[in-house]
Every structure is written in structure tokens, then in C-alpha cells.
Coordinates of C-alpha atoms in Angstrom, one line a residue:
M129 CA 3.7 -2.2 31.6
L130 CA 4.7 1.2 32.9
D131 CA 2.1 3.3 34.6
H132 CA 1.9 6.7 33.0
S133 CA -1.5 7.8 34.2
E134 CA 0.0 10.0 36.9
A135 CA 1.9 12.2 34.6
G136 CA 0.1 14.7 32.4
P137 CA 0.0 14.6 28.6
I138 CA 3.4 14.5 26.8
A139 CA 2.0 16.7 24.0
R140 CA -0.9 19.1 24.1
I141 CA -2.1 20.5 20.8
N142 CA -4.5 23.4 21.2
G143 CA -6.4 25.3 18.5
L144 CA -3.8 24.5 15.8
R145 CA -4.3 26.4 12.6
V146 CA -2.0 25.9 9.6
E147 CA -2.2 28.0 6.4
F148 CA -0.5 27.6 3.0
Q149 CA 0.1 30.6 0.8
T150 CA -1.0 30.1 -2.8
K151 CA -1.4 32.3 -5.8
D152 CA -5.1 32.5 -5.0
G153 CA -4.5 33.6 -1.4
P154 CA -4.2 31.5 1.8
V155 CA -5.5 27.9 1.9
V156 CA -6.3 26.5 5.3
G157 CA -4.7 23.0 5.8
V158 CA -5.8 22.6 9.5
E159 CA -8.5 24.9 10.8
D160 CA -8.8 24.3 14.5
V161 CA -7.5 21.1 16.0
S162 CA -7.0 20.3 19.7
F163 CA -6.0 17.0 21.3
D164 CA -3.6 15.6 23.8
I165 CA -1.2 12.6 23.7
N166 CA -0.4 10.9 26.9
P167 CA 2.8 8.9 27.6
G168 CA 2.6 5.2 26.6
E169 CA -0.6 5.8 24.6
T170 CA -1.4 5.4 20.9
V171 CA -3.6 8.2 19.5
C172 CA -4.7 7.3 16.0
V173 CA -5.6 10.3 13.8
V174 CA -7.8 9.2 11.0
G175 CA -9.3 10.9 8.0
E176 CA -8.8 11.0 4.3
S177 CA -6.3 12.7 2.1
G178 CA -6.6 16.4 2.5
S179 CA -8.3 16.1 6.0
G180 CA -5.2 17.7 7.6
K181 CA -3.9 14.7 9.4
S182 CA -0.4 14.7 7.9
V183 CA -0.3 18.5 8.2
S184 CA -0.9 18.2 11.9
S185 CA 2.0 15.7 12.3
L186 CA 4.4 17.9 10.2
S187 CA 3.4 20.9 12.3
L188 CA 4.5 19.0 15.5
M189 CA 7.8 18.4 13.8
R190 CA 7.8 21.9 12.5
L191 CA 8.5 20.5 9.0
V192 CA 5.3 22.1 7.6
E193 CA 7.3 25.3 7.0
Y194 CA 9.5 23.4 4.5
G195 CA 6.4 22.6 2.5
G196 CA 5.2 26.1 2.2
G197 CA 2.9 26.1 5.3
E198 CA 2.9 28.3 8.3
I199 CA 1.5 27.8 11.8
A200 CA -1.1 30.6 11.9
G201 CA -2.5 30.0 15.4
G202 CA -2.6 27.7 18.4
T203 CA 0.0 26.1 20.7
M204 CA 1.7 22.8 20.7
L205 CA 3.2 22.2 24.2
F206 CA 5.6 19.3 24.4
D207 CA 7.4 17.8 27.5
R208 CA 11.1 17.2 26.5
T209 CA 13.2 14.3 27.8
D210 CA 15.1 16.6 30.1
G211 CA 11.9 17.8 31.8
S212 CA 11.6 21.2 30.1
N213 CA 8.4 22.2 28.4
V214 CA 8.4 23.8 24.9
D215 CA 5.8 25.3 22.8
L216 CA 6.7 23.8 19.4
A217 CA 4.7 26.4 17.6
Q218 CA 7.2 29.1 18.7
A219 CA 10.5 27.2 19.1
P220 CA 13.4 28.4 17.0
Q221 CA 14.6 26.1 14.3
D222 CA 18.0 25.3 16.0
Q223 CA 16.0 24.0 19.1
M224 CA 13.7 22.1 16.8
R225 CA 16.8 20.4 15.2
A226 CA 17.8 19.1 18.7
I227 CA 14.2 17.9 19.3
R228 CA 13.7 16.2 15.9
G229 CA 14.9 12.6 15.9
N230 CA 16.0 12.9 19.6
D231 CA 12.7 13.7 21.5
I232 CA 10.3 13.2 18.6
G233 CA 10.9 10.5 16.0
M234 CA 9.0 10.4 12.7
I235 CA 8.2 7.5 10.4
F236 CA 7.3 8.8 7.0
Q237 CA 4.8 7.3 4.6
E238 CA 7.1 7.0 1.7
P239 CA 10.2 5.1 2.7
M240 CA 12.0 5.7 -0.6
T241 CA 11.9 9.5 -0.2
A242 CA 12.6 9.3 3.5
L243 CA 16.0 7.6 2.8
N244 CA 18.9 9.1 1.0
P245 CA 19.7 7.1 -2.1
V246 CA 23.5 7.9 -2.0
F247 CA 24.3 6.7 1.5
T248 CA 24.2 3.1 2.8
V249 CA 21.6 2.1 5.2
G250 CA 24.2 1.8 8.0
K251 CA 25.5 5.3 7.4
Q252 CA 21.9 6.7 7.6
L253 CA 21.1 4.7 10.8
T254 CA 24.3 5.8 12.6
E255 CA 24.0 9.5 11.7
G256 CA 21.3 10.4 14.3
L257 CA 23.1 8.4 17.0
R258 CA 26.4 10.1 16.4
L259 CA 24.7 13.6 16.3
H260 CA 22.3 13.3 19.2
K261 CA 23.8 10.6 21.4
K262 CA 27.4 11.6 20.8
M263 CA 28.4 7.9 20.1
N264 CA 31.6 7.0 18.4
R265 CA 31.5 5.0 15.2
A266 CA 31.8 1.5 16.7
Q267 CA 29.1 2.2 19.3
A268 CA 26.7 3.6 16.7
E269 CA 27.3 0.7 14.4
A270 CA 26.6 -1.8 17.3
R271 CA 23.4 0.1 18.1
A272 CA 22.4 0.2 14.4
L273 CA 22.8 -3.6 14.2
E274 CA 20.7 -4.0 17.4
L275 CA 18.0 -1.8 15.8
M276 CA 18.0 -3.8 12.6
R277 CA 17.4 -6.9 14.6
Q278 CA 14.7 -5.2 16.7
V279 CA 12.7 -4.4 13.5
R280 CA 13.4 -8.0 12.3
I281 CA 15.4 -7.4 9.2
P282 CA 17.0 -10.6 8.0
E283 CA 20.8 -10.7 7.5
P284 CA 21.2 -7.3 9.2
E285 CA 25.1 -7.2 8.8
R286 CA 24.7 -7.4 5.0
R287 CA 21.8 -4.9 4.9
L288 CA 23.8 -2.2 6.7
K289 CA 26.2 -2.1 3.8
Q290 CA 23.5 -1.9 1.2
Y291 CA 21.8 1.1 -0.4
P292 CA 18.1 1.8 -0.1
H293 CA 17.3 0.8 -3.7
E294 CA 18.6 -2.7 -3.0
L295 CA 15.9 -3.3 -0.4
S296 CA 12.2 -4.1 -0.9
G297 CA 9.5 -1.6 0.2
G298 CA 8.8 -3.5 3.4
M299 CA 12.5 -3.6 4.2
R300 CA 13.0 0.1 3.5
Q301 CA 10.0 0.9 5.8
R302 CA 11.6 -1.1 8.6
V303 CA 14.8 0.9 8.2
V304 CA 12.9 4.1 8.5
I305 CA 11.3 2.8 11.6
A306 CA 14.7 1.8 13.0
M307 CA 15.9 5.3 12.3
A308 CA 12.9 6.9 14.0
L309 CA 13.5 4.7 17.1
A310 CA 17.3 5.0 17.2
C311 CA 17.4 7.7 19.9
E312 CA 14.5 6.3 21.9
P313 CA 12.2 9.3 21.4
R314 CA 9.4 10.2 23.8
L315 CA 6.9 10.6 21.0
L316 CA 6.8 8.6 17.8
I317 CA 4.8 10.1 14.9
A318 CA 3.9 7.4 12.4
D319 CA 2.5 8.9 9.2
E320 CA 0.8 6.0 7.3
P321 CA 3.8 3.8 8.1
T322 CA 2.2 0.6 6.7
T323 CA 0.2 1.9 3.7
A324 CA 2.5 0.3 1.1
L325 CA 3.3 -2.8 3.0
D326 CA 2.2 -6.4 2.8
V327 CA -0.3 -7.9 5.3
T328 CA 2.3 -10.0 7.0
I329 CA 4.9 -7.2 7.2
Q330 CA 2.2 -4.7 8.3
A331 CA 1.1 -7.1 11.0
E332 CA 4.7 -7.4 12.2
I333 CA 5.4 -3.7 12.0
L334 CA 2.2 -2.9 14.0
A335 CA 3.1 -5.5 16.6
L336 CA 6.6 -4.0 16.6
I337 CA 5.4 -0.5 17.2
D338 CA 3.0 -1.7 19.8
R339 CA 5.7 -3.7 21.6
L340 CA 8.2 -0.9 21.5
K341 CA 5.5 1.4 23.0
R342 CA 4.9 -1.0 25.9
E343 CA 8.6 -1.6 26.5
T344 CA 9.8 2.0 26.3
G345 CA 6.7 4.0 27.3
T346 CA 7.0 6.0 24.1
A347 CA 3.8 7.8 23.1
V348 CA 2.6 7.2 19.6
M349 CA 0.7 9.5 17.3
F350 CA -0.4 7.2 14.5
I351 CA -1.8 8.7 11.3
T352 CA -3.7 6.3 9.0
H353 CA -6.7 6.0 6.8
D354 CA -7.0 2.2 7.4
M355 CA -9.7 1.6 9.9
A356 CA -8.5 -2.0 10.5
V357 CA -5.1 -0.7 11.6
V358 CA -6.9 1.8 13.9
A359 CA -8.8 -1.1 15.5
Q360 CA -5.6 -3.0 16.0
M361 CA -3.5 -0.1 17.4
A362 CA -5.4 2.7 18.9
D363 CA -6.1 3.6 22.5
R364 CA -7.8 6.8 21.4
V365 CA -9.0 7.9 18.0
V366 CA -9.2 11.4 16.6
V367 CA -11.3 11.7 13.4
M368 CA -10.5 14.6 11.1
F369 CA -12.4 16.0 8.2
R370 CA -11.5 19.0 6.1
G371 CA -9.0 20.4 8.6
N372 CA -11.2 20.0 11.7
K373 CA -11.5 17.4 14.4
V374 CA -15.1 16.0 14.1
E375 CA -14.9 13.3 16.7
E376 CA -12.7 11.9 19.4
G377 CA -13.1 9.0 21.7
T378 CA -11.7 5.6 22.8
V379 CA -11.3 3.1 20.1
E380 CA -14.3 1.1 21.3
E381 CA -16.5 4.2 21.3
I382 CA -15.6 5.1 17.8
F383 CA -16.1 1.7 16.4
E384 CA -19.2 0.7 18.3
N385 CA -21.0 3.9 18.7
P386 CA -19.8 6.5 16.2
K387 CA -21.6 9.8 16.6
H388 CA -20.6 11.9 13.6
A389 CA -22.0 11.2 10.1
Y390 CA -18.6 11.3 8.6
T391 CA -17.2 8.6 11.0
K392 CA -20.2 6.4 10.2
A393 CA -19.5 6.8 6.5
L394 CA -15.9 6.0 7.0
L395 CA -16.6 2.8 8.9
A396 CA -19.2 1.7 6.3
A397 CA -16.5 2.0 3.6
V398 CA -14.1 -0.5 5.2
P399 CA -14.0 -3.9 3.6
K400 CA -14.0 -6.4 6.5
L401 CA -12.5 -9.8 6.1
G402 CA -15.3 -12.3 6.3
E403 CA -18.0 -10.1 4.9
M404 CA -18.2 -12.2 1.8
T405 CA -18.5 -15.5 3.6
G406 CA -21.1 -17.7 2.0
K407 CA -21.4 -15.5 -1.1
P408 CA -20.4 -17.2 -4.4
Y409 CA -19.7 -14.1 -6.4
P410 CA -18.1 -10.7 -5.8
E411 CA -20.5 -7.7 -5.3
P412 CA -20.0 -4.0 -4.9
M413 CA -20.1 -2.5 -1.4
K414 CA -23.0 -0.7 0.1
L415 CA -21.8 2.8 0.8
L416 CA -23.5 5.4 3.0
G417 CA -24.9 8.4 1.1
T418 CA -25.0 6.7 -2.3
K419 CA -28.3 6.2 -3.9
D420 CA -29.8 2.8 -3.1
K421 CA -28.4 1.0 -6.1
E422 CA -29.5 -2.6 -6.4
I423 CA -26.4 -4.6 -5.6
V424 CA -25.9 -7.2 -8.3
P425 CA -23.5 -10.1 -7.8
I426 CA -21.0 -10.3 -10.7
K427 CA -21.1 -13.8 -12.2
G428 CA -19.0 -13.4 -15.2
T429 CA -18.9 -16.2 -17.8
D430 CA -17.5 -19.7 -18.3
E431 CA -15.5 -18.6 -21.4
V432 CA -11.7 -18.6 -20.8
L433 CA -10.1 -15.3 -21.9
L434 CA -6.6 -15.6 -20.6
S435 CA -4.7 -18.8 -20.1
V436 CA -1.2 -18.9 -18.6
K437 CA 0.9 -22.1 -18.5
H438 CA 4.3 -22.7 -16.9
L439 CA 5.2 -19.0 -17.0
T440 CA 8.7 -18.5 -15.8
T441 CA 10.6 -15.2 -15.5
R442 CA 14.1 -14.8 -14.1
F443 CA 16.4 -11.8 -13.8
P444 CA 20.1 -12.3 -14.2
V445 CA 22.5 -11.3 -11.4
T446 CA 25.9 -10.3 -12.8
G447 CA 29.1 -10.2 -10.9
G448 CA 32.9 -10.4 -11.2
F449 CA 35.2 -8.5 -13.5
L450 CA 33.5 -9.4 -16.7
R451 CA 29.9 -8.8 -15.4
R452 CA 29.0 -12.4 -16.2
T453 CA 25.7 -13.9 -15.0
V454 CA 26.5 -15.6 -11.8
A455 CA 23.0 -16.3 -10.5
N456 CA 19.4 -15.7 -11.3
V457 CA 16.5 -14.2 -9.4
H458 CA 13.7 -16.7 -9.8
A459 CA 11.0 -14.0 -9.8
V460 CA 8.2 -16.1 -11.3
E461 CA 8.5 -19.9 -11.4
D462 CA 6.2 -22.3 -13.3
L463 CA 3.0 -20.3 -13.0
S464 CA -0.2 -21.6 -14.5
F465 CA -3.8 -20.2 -14.2
S466 CA -6.7 -19.0 -16.3
I467 CA -9.1 -16.1 -16.2
N468 CA -12.6 -16.2 -17.5
K469 CA -14.3 -13.4 -19.4
G470 CA -16.0 -11.0 -17.1
Q471 CA -14.2 -12.4 -14.0
T472 CA -11.4 -11.4 -11.7
L473 CA -8.5 -13.5 -10.6
S474 CA -6.5 -12.0 -7.7
L475 CA -2.8 -12.7 -7.1
V476 CA -1.9 -12.1 -3.4
G477 CA 1.3 -12.4 -1.6
E478 CA 4.1 -10.3 -0.1
S479 CA 6.5 -7.9 -1.7
G480 CA 9.0 -9.8 -3.7
C481 CA 6.8 -12.9 -4.2
G482 CA 6.6 -12.2 -7.9
K483 CA 3.0 -11.1 -8.3
S484 CA 3.8 -7.8 -10.1
T485 CA 6.5 -9.5 -12.3
A486 CA 3.8 -12.0 -13.2
G487 CA 1.5 -9.2 -14.3
R488 CA 4.2 -7.5 -16.3
S489 CA 5.3 -10.8 -17.9
I490 CA 1.8 -11.4 -19.2
L491 CA 1.9 -8.0 -21.0
R492 CA 5.5 -8.8 -21.9
L493 CA 6.7 -5.6 -20.3
V494 CA 9.3 -7.9 -18.9
E495 CA 10.3 -10.8 -21.1
P496 CA 9.5 -14.2 -19.7
L497 CA 12.1 -17.0 -20.0
H498 CA 9.5 -19.4 -21.2
G499 CA 5.8 -20.4 -20.8
E500 CA 2.6 -20.0 -22.7
I501 CA 0.3 -16.9 -22.6
N502 CA -2.8 -17.1 -24.6
L503 CA -5.2 -14.2 -24.7
A504 CA -8.5 -14.6 -26.5
G505 CA -6.9 -17.1 -28.8
K506 CA -3.7 -15.2 -29.5
D507 CA -0.4 -16.7 -28.5
I508 CA 1.2 -13.7 -26.8
M509 CA 4.7 -15.3 -26.5
A510 CA 5.0 -15.8 -30.3
L511 CA 4.2 -12.2 -31.3
S512 CA 6.8 -9.9 -32.8
Q513 CA 7.1 -6.4 -31.2
R514 CA 4.8 -4.9 -33.8
D515 CA 2.1 -7.5 -33.4
L516 CA 2.5 -7.3 -29.6
R517 CA 1.7 -3.6 -29.8
T518 CA -1.5 -4.4 -31.6
A519 CA -2.3 -7.2 -29.1
R520 CA -2.0 -4.7 -26.3
L521 CA -5.2 -3.1 -27.4
D522 CA -6.9 -5.9 -25.6
M523 CA -4.8 -5.7 -22.4
Q524 CA -4.1 -2.6 -20.3
M525 CA -2.5 -2.0 -17.0
I526 CA -3.3 0.2 -14.0
F527 CA -0.2 0.8 -12.0
Q528 CA 0.2 1.1 -8.3
D529 CA 1.4 4.7 -8.2
P530 CA -0.8 6.9 -10.4
F531 CA 1.5 9.9 -9.9
A532 CA 4.4 8.0 -11.4
S533 CA 2.4 6.7 -14.3
L534 CA 0.9 10.0 -15.4
N535 CA 2.9 12.7 -17.2
P536 CA 3.2 15.8 -15.0
Q537 CA 3.3 18.1 -18.1
M538 CA 0.2 16.9 -19.9
Q539 CA -3.4 17.9 -19.3
L540 CA -5.5 15.0 -18.1
S541 CA -7.8 15.0 -21.1
D542 CA -4.7 14.5 -23.4
Q543 CA -3.4 11.7 -21.2
V544 CA -6.7 9.8 -21.4
A545 CA -6.8 10.4 -25.2
E546 CA -3.2 9.5 -25.8
P547 CA -3.8 5.7 -26.2
M548 CA -6.5 6.5 -28.8
H549 CA -4.1 8.7 -30.7
N550 CA -1.4 6.1 -30.6
F551 CA -3.6 3.5 -32.2
G552 CA -5.4 6.0 -34.5
M553 CA -8.8 5.2 -33.0
F554 CA -11.7 7.6 -32.1
K555 CA -10.4 10.7 -33.9
G556 CA -11.5 14.3 -33.7
E557 CA -15.0 15.0 -32.3
E558 CA -15.6 11.3 -31.6
G559 CA -12.4 11.2 -29.6
R560 CA -13.3 14.3 -27.5
K561 CA -16.7 12.8 -26.8
R562 CA -15.1 9.5 -25.7
V563 CA -12.8 11.3 -23.3
E564 CA -15.8 13.1 -21.8
M565 CA -17.6 9.8 -21.5
L566 CA -14.6 8.2 -19.8
F567 CA -14.4 11.0 -17.3
D568 CA -18.1 10.6 -16.6
R569 CA -17.6 6.8 -16.2
V570 CA -14.9 7.2 -13.6
E571 CA -17.0 9.9 -11.9
L572 CA -14.7 12.8 -12.4
P573 CA -16.1 16.2 -13.2
R574 CA -15.4 17.3 -16.8
S575 CA -13.8 20.5 -15.5
F576 CA -10.9 18.2 -14.5
M577 CA -10.0 17.5 -18.1
R578 CA -8.0 20.7 -18.3
R579 CA -6.1 20.0 -15.0
Y580 CA -2.7 18.5 -14.5
P581 CA -1.9 15.5 -12.3
H582 CA -0.4 17.5 -9.4
E583 CA -3.8 19.3 -9.0
L584 CA -5.6 16.1 -8.1
S585 CA -5.7 13.9 -5.0
G586 CA -4.3 10.3 -5.1
G587 CA -7.8 8.8 -5.6
Q588 CA -8.6 11.2 -8.4
R589 CA -5.4 10.4 -10.1
Q590 CA -6.1 6.7 -9.9
R591 CA -9.5 7.3 -11.6
V592 CA -7.7 9.1 -14.4
A593 CA -5.4 6.0 -14.7
I594 CA -8.5 3.8 -14.9
A595 CA -10.1 6.1 -17.5
R596 CA -6.9 5.8 -19.6
A597 CA -6.8 2.0 -19.2
L598 CA -10.4 1.9 -20.5
A599 CA -9.8 4.2 -23.5
L600 CA -9.2 1.3 -25.9
N601 CA -12.0 -1.0 -24.8
P602 CA -9.6 -3.7 -23.5
K603 CA -10.7 -7.2 -22.7
L604 CA -8.3 -7.6 -19.8
I605 CA -7.0 -5.1 -17.3
I606 CA -4.1 -5.9 -15.0
A607 CA -4.5 -3.8 -11.9
D608 CA -1.2 -3.8 -10.0
E609 CA -2.0 -2.7 -6.4
A610 CA -4.4 -0.2 -8.0
V611 CA -6.1 0.8 -4.8
S612 CA -3.4 0.3 -2.1
A613 CA -2.5 3.9 -1.7
L614 CA -6.1 5.3 -1.6
D615 CA -8.3 6.3 1.3
V616 CA -10.9 3.9 2.6
S617 CA -13.9 5.7 1.1
V618 CA -12.1 6.5 -2.2
Q619 CA -10.9 2.9 -2.3
A620 CA -14.4 1.6 -1.8
Q621 CA -15.7 3.9 -4.6
V622 CA -12.9 2.9 -7.0
L623 CA -13.5 -0.8 -6.3
N624 CA -17.2 -0.4 -6.8
L625 CA -16.4 1.5 -10.0
M626 CA -14.2 -1.3 -11.3
M627 CA -16.8 -3.9 -10.4
E628 CA -19.6 -1.9 -12.1
L629 CA -17.5 -1.5 -15.2
Q630 CA -16.7 -5.2 -15.1
L631 CA -20.4 -6.0 -15.0
E632 CA -21.3 -3.6 -17.8
L633 CA -18.4 -4.2 -20.2
D634 CA -17.6 -7.9 -19.4
L635 CA -14.1 -6.9 -18.4
S636 CA -11.6 -9.4 -16.9
F637 CA -9.2 -8.3 -14.2
L638 CA -6.0 -9.7 -13.0
F639 CA -6.0 -8.0 -9.7
I640 CA -2.6 -7.9 -7.9
S641 CA -2.9 -6.9 -4.3
H642 CA -1.7 -7.6 -0.7
D643 CA -5.0 -6.4 0.9
M644 CA -6.8 -9.6 1.7
A645 CA -10.1 -7.8 2.6
V646 CA -10.2 -6.1 -0.8
V647 CA -9.3 -9.3 -2.6
E648 CA -12.1 -11.1 -0.8
R649 CA -14.5 -8.4 -2.0
V650 CA -13.6 -8.4 -5.7
S651 CA -12.4 -11.9 -6.7
H652 CA -13.9 -14.8 -8.4
Q653 CA -10.6 -16.8 -8.2
V654 CA -7.6 -16.3 -5.9
G655 CA -4.0 -17.4 -6.4
V656 CA -1.7 -17.1 -3.3
M657 CA 1.9 -16.5 -4.3
Y658 CA 5.0 -17.2 -2.4
L659 CA 8.6 -17.1 -3.7
G660 CA 7.5 -16.9 -7.4
R661 CA 5.0 -19.8 -7.3
I662 CA 1.3 -20.1 -6.7
V663 CA 1.0 -22.1 -3.5
E664 CA -2.8 -22.2 -3.5
L665 CA -5.3 -21.5 -6.2
G666 CA -9.1 -21.8 -6.3
S667 CA -12.3 -20.0 -6.1
R668 CA -12.4 -17.1 -3.6
R669 CA -14.8 -19.0 -1.3
R670 CA -12.6 -22.1 -1.2
V671 CA -9.3 -20.3 -0.6
F672 CA -10.7 -17.8 2.0
E673 CA -13.1 -20.2 3.8
N674 CA -10.9 -23.3 3.7
P675 CA -7.2 -22.3 3.4
Q676 CA -5.1 -25.4 3.0
H677 CA -1.5 -24.2 2.5
P678 CA 0.4 -23.2 5.7
Y679 CA 1.4 -19.9 4.1
T680 CA -2.2 -19.0 3.1
Q681 CA -3.2 -19.8 6.7
A682 CA -0.4 -17.5 8.1
L683 CA -1.5 -14.8 5.7
M684 CA -5.1 -15.0 6.8
K685 CA -4.1 -14.8 10.4
A686 CA -2.1 -11.6 9.8
V687 CA -5.0 -9.6 8.4
P688 CA -6.1 -6.9 10.9
I689 CA -9.8 -6.8 11.3
A690 CA -11.7 -3.6 11.7
D691 CA -12.9 -4.5 15.2
P692 CA -11.0 -3.4 18.3
R693 CA -12.2 -6.5 20.2
Q694 CA -10.4 -8.9 17.7
R695 CA -6.9 -7.6 18.0
K696 CA -4.0 -9.8 16.9
S697 CA -1.3 -10.5 19.5
E698 CA 2.3 -10.8 18.5
K699 CA 2.3 -14.5 19.3
D700 CA -0.3 -15.1 16.6
L701 CA 2.2 -14.0 14.0
N702 CA 4.8 -16.7 13.4
F703 CA 6.2 -15.9 10.0
K704 CA 9.2 -17.7 8.8
P705 CA 11.8 -15.5 7.2
I706 CA 11.3 -15.7 3.4
P707 CA 14.2 -17.6 1.8
S708 CA 16.2 -15.9 -1.0
P709 CA 14.8 -16.2 -4.5
I710 CA 18.4 -15.9 -5.9
H711 CA 19.9 -19.2 -7.1
P712 CA 23.1 -20.0 -8.9
V713 CA 23.0 -20.5 -12.6
T714 CA 23.4 -24.3 -12.2
Y715 CA 20.2 -24.5 -10.0
K716 CA 17.4 -26.6 -11.5
A717 CA 14.0 -25.5 -10.2
E718 CA 11.5 -28.3 -9.6
P719 CA 8.2 -28.1 -11.5
S720 CA 5.1 -27.0 -9.5
V721 CA 3.1 -30.1 -8.5
Y722 CA -0.4 -29.6 -7.2
R723 CA -2.8 -31.6 -5.1
E724 CA -6.5 -31.0 -5.8
V725 CA -8.2 -30.7 -2.4
E726 CA -11.7 -30.1 -3.8
P727 CA -12.6 -29.6 -7.5
G728 CA -10.8 -26.6 -8.8
H729 CA -9.0 -25.9 -5.4
L730 CA -5.2 -26.7 -5.9
V731 CA -2.5 -26.7 -3.3
L732 CA 1.2 -26.8 -4.1
E733 CA 2.9 -30.1 -3.1
T734 CA 6.5 -29.0 -4.0
D735 CA 8.3 -27.8 -1.0
S736 CA 8.5 -24.1 -1.3
G737 CA 10.2 -23.5 2.0
Y738 CA 7.0 -22.9 4.0

């Protein structure tokens, strides 16, 4: 470990103020923020959407101007690699171009938008090296390969020739990290780098950033709203609220003795793995500042609503001159489970394990190859397109990205009313009242009904998506990563909302997620998926308190816990690379064979490669 305590801070932010010009006059993004970042230290900046944490990082990179913001006050002193000291607030853009990527690397939150879709991964990785480090093509390609190995991307030679859309979200995020690290920057700014990633990949990426920090002495400014990640990564924590710093301290001080009311509320909203130990049923979270509602466990019923048997979905891979099917992606393989009325079954697993495809196959948004799907006595697989449309009255979906699933040109009230118009239900005055009631249900002010999606925060948009899913009184809601992109406190409110609605309306949820702490909070049953199959299925208590399959055990080990004294070390994480789900057309998949460990707790016997 390098000793950096002698040197002063690498970056000093003092009195930073950022304003955005709007039609209604200037809006302050960051009011008055000051903190230092020392070499070899990780400073976590936490807060919710709109607190100004991303604006602070974009100001350091001077990218905030490209988003309509301007630095209205304060200084940002930065020590460059060559020993010179620059005030980033005043530096001209050509000097900033030399600093970006070279002295300060940035990992953006959304890997798909951070990568250029028309260039291969290799081309994008070598670009910065050739520009800043003046390497020739062969040197840059050798370094790119080394970086890909460093961020543990399997088959790196092949990946370098691929385009971003050919990689999964976790892979893309690793490429973005490799790009940020390419020139060995002095300061690495990571803006929510693991928000959309699986637990195992998140654990690896956090360990990776931590290891690189130790090996290279790079300082890290880590922006996140996930308190468990903060506990895992931070040396110091800066808590932001509405554009101001409200608290700063070492990670232990913040977690064990928070002073500011907002920090306390933030910590209370974090679902911690293990909180539900010993409790048979899910129950809403106790949140600070909410009225003392009586917390009622959600029992649900014994009546089966959805039964799925031997569901298999494959996607053809075409190739050759005639674009024949040369192989199949075995996305979902021999899946069987059932969900009771008023209960939640969660499917967990990593990106690419087939959980979202399973959810879409049940709604027949993608056509399964074979299998049985029975919802409230209806055989979904046998329905014609017309009858399927009617059957979808009973099943709705909440998607992961509310921005992509809402229409940017429609007012929100029209979007919530749209399903009712489509099915000719709740017309006229009754329809308007129902939309108002739905906005009340998801705790959005009625004034929002006239707004458009871009005027809302992520959590508010997700509430609109929930209101829309409830519009037709469905029996089953498939929630595909419905809370993964939300802030902790907003996530806690949305989860409580979903559980309250479940209790009141006897809703059943198929909850697709990679967040184990959230799954532990909301589930009656849990199915752990790996490579298209369920490897372990049982009640939440059985699966979480007595995991039997090696993959479930590895998954549990990877979950960061919101306690700085229970950090994971890289040696705890021994994930095997996931084998390819692509098999030749001639391949015969074995049926899934289960062993019953305890009544209702099944573990896959078929070798799934783990």
C-alpha cells in the first residue's frame, strides 16, 4: 500500500455553485459544496436523485456546460500528473480535453450511452491511448487486451471485435471502466457505476475498483445512492441533500453515529440482508418520518394463480450466406414454478440468466418454444392473439426503465388512462376519477397529471408506470427490475407501496430482480436462476437462511451489507465464468431434475456448470 498521507489533497472543491438556465430563470443544481479528495482514498458522495451529486462530478470534468449548466462560483483545484496545479473551474476547454481521460477518468452510470454504438469495443478502448499516450496501434491493442483482462471480461480477444450492443449490461459497464482506467488517471470519478449491475458483477467491480486504487494509488470519487456500496467502498462519506453538503465524516462515523436527520432517514431506508431472518412473511419497511402505520405481514392465500410448467424459450442464432439457424440461445430452459394469489415469487440471478425472458415469455411478449402457462384457469399458450389481448387484462408488466416505457409526447394522465381506453373500460367521468385515484394510490400529486415524463424524477416516473399497470385491476403484475434504478428512500417507498397494494388488492407479483436485500424483503417464494434454469426454489426463509446450491451460496456471499465493519474481500468472491448459453441446433438439453431438501425447497440436480 502506498503512503499518500504526506502529500496534500489531489483535488480541493471549495464553495462550488452550479446553475442551470431555464425558461423560468436560473435553477441551482449545486448551491455550496466543499470537500477534498486525497490520493489513494475513496470519497463516496451519497444523496438522492437531484441532490447535486452527479452535477458535482460533471463540474469536475467540466462536462456540466454541455448539459446547460454553468459554474457560477467556487474553485476546484486539481494537482495534475505533471505536478502542475489547475483550477478546473477556470481552465480553458482545450486544457480540459488533455485532462479528461488522461488525469481524470470517468465511469458513467449508463454504459450504453457512454459507448459509441458504431465503433467496436477495441476501437473505443484504443482511442484514448493513442490520443493521450501516443501509442501506435499494436501497443494500444496490447494494452486494451490487458485492460479487458484486468476487468475480467471473458474471451477478451473476441470481445474487442464486438460492438456495444452485443454485450450484456455488466460487460458494457466493465468496458467503460476499462476505458476510464486506460491512461492510469490520478482521479477516477465513478458515477453510480454499479446501479444496473448484478450482485456478483457489482461485487467484482467494487473489488476491482478497490484493488486498482490500492495498486495504482488512484483517488476515487464514488457517487452512489446505495448505502451498502458506500459501506463496502468508502474511506470518507459526503452526504448531499438538495445541492448542499449536509454531513461529512469517515465511513464508520456516518454509519454508526449519523448526525443529520437526512442521513438518519437515508440509513433507515436501506434494506439490509438478514433483516427478515426468522420472519415467515414479507412486510413493509419502517421508514423515518412516516406516520406510525401498523406493519402488517403479508400472508397471501393458498390458492394458485399462475402455474408455469417446463417453460422453454430459445432464440435462433443465424449465420452463413443463407442466414440459416446455426445455433440457439437457450434463454429459458425447462422452468416450472407457481405463484399463489396475493403472494410474490422473486426470480433472482445475473444478467443473461433468463429471468427477464421468463417474465416476457409468461406474457407471451416473446413466444416460448414450449411449456404450459396457466393463469387463473386460462391456458395462456393456447390463446389466439385476440384472446391473448383480452387475457392481458389480468397480467401487466412494470419495466425496468420507466423513461423508455413511457411516451415522451403524452401527458401522464393520458398514459395512465391509455390501457382503459384500449379495452373500453372506465369511460368519461368514471375514467377521469379512476386516473385521479390511481395517482393518489401511488402517492403522486394530482398536479402531475398534466406533466410529461421528462419533468419527473426516476422514482416518480416509476410510480406512473405502477399506476398504469394497476389501471385495469390485474391479478398478476410482472415487475422486471422495477426498483433497480431508484434511490434508496424512493425505492423503499415504492416497495412499501407495492406491498400495501398487494395486501389491499390481493395482487400477485412475479418480481424479477438482482438485489438480494430487496428480494428478501418482498418475497414469499424465491427462485434462483442460472443459465436459463431455476437452480434453487423454495420459500424465502428456506432459500435465504439455508441456501443449498453452490451458486445460491456464491450469490449470497457477494451481497454488500450496509455495515462498514462487514466488508467483503476479493478472496470471498470466487465466481466461475458463466458458460455460454448458445448451443448448436443438434444440442439436446437435459430436463431439470430437482432434489427436495425440505418440503417445498427444491435444488437442481442436473449439472448446470456450477
